[in-house]
Amino acid sequence: MKKYFVAPSVLSANYLALKDDLTAITRAGAEWIHFDVMDGDFVPNLTFGPKILADIRSESNLHLDCHLMVKIKNRSVESYLVPFVKAGASSITLHYEALTPEQLTEFLALRTKLKIKIGLALKPATPLIVVLPYLAQLDLVLIMTVEPGFGGQKFLPAAAKKIKELRGYLDQHQYPTLIEVDGGINEQTGLICKNYGVDVLVAGSYLFDHPDLAERLQGLLANETN
């Protein structure tokens, strides 16, 4: 029976009661937390840094799934990421579109050097083919099902085809790389993604903006597919 992970996105949490929200998602069965970092450059919004990540780590033992929507300028990839690793990140995902070829090579090498799980994220318009050569070096591929930069957007149905194609390629080559999706995930879109082979569902407002968080999270974790 396939196991799914749900990564509640703290982008949609109540920051004045973040400890309570962390307790709620843990009790509901979450094993991951999704932590969105935005720089106001690669995407127009601006969010968190390593300090808040460290605060979350001090209150939670869950897998801290860091999704960095950033352009790294005037410093090495390693020097940029080390503060997140020291703050307790379990995995770090960078956007393929934000990296130069040299930065991508450096990032892939950090998987071993920093002993951290790594992933590459793809915008909706980015073709899947660009990430295929690197799958053996990646722990996950994050397929964006909305345009990155804001929470609360609607799921883009075209993303389902990309999920299906990636699932087929991973199975054919027997890669253990996880498929993660982020954006517009709810009961209906989560089921679509599971049917096409996803492993990790990122959900934000669908969970945190409603009183039935536990029931909704358990629904996303359920093994039932069509």
PDB file of C-alpha atoms in Angstrom, residues 18 35 37 48-58 83-84 86-88:
ATOM      1  CA  LEU A  18       2.294  29.054  15.205  1.00  0.00           C
ATOM      2  CA  PHE A  35       8.607  26.070   4.622  1.00  0.00           C
ATOM      3  CA  VAL A  37      11.266  31.038   1.388  1.00  0.00           C
ATOM      4  CA  PHE A  48      10.887  33.739   5.946  1.00  0.00           C
ATOM      5  CA  GLY A  49      14.537  33.168   6.716  1.00  0.00           C
ATOM      6  CA  PRO A  50      16.637  30.766   8.811  1.00  0.00           C
ATOM      7  CA  LYS A  51      15.642  32.332  12.162  1.00  0.00           C
ATOM      8  CA  ILE A  52      11.985  31.357  11.851  1.00  0.00           C
ATOM      9  CA  LEU A  53      13.027  27.952  10.556  1.00  0.00           C
ATOM     10  CA  ALA A  54      15.156  27.458  13.681  1.00  0.00           C
ATOM     11  CA  ASP A  55      12.215  28.496  15.860  1.00  0.00           C
ATOM     12  CA  ILE A  56      10.015  25.898  14.159  1.00  0.00           C
ATOM     13  CA  ARG A  57      12.701  23.259  14.582  1.00  0.00           C
ATOM     14  CA  SER A  58      12.860  24.015  18.303  1.00  0.00           C
ATOM     15  CA  PRO A  83      22.284  28.822   7.574  1.00  0.00           C
ATOM     16  CA  PHE A  84      19.164  26.853   6.617  1.00  0.00           C
ATOM     17  CA  LYS A  86      22.174  24.777  10.632  1.00  0.00           C
ATOM     18  CA  ALA A  87      18.637  25.954  11.439  1.00  0.00           C
ATOM     19  CA  GLY A  88      17.350  22.415  11.025  1.00  0.00           C
TER      20      GLY A  88
END
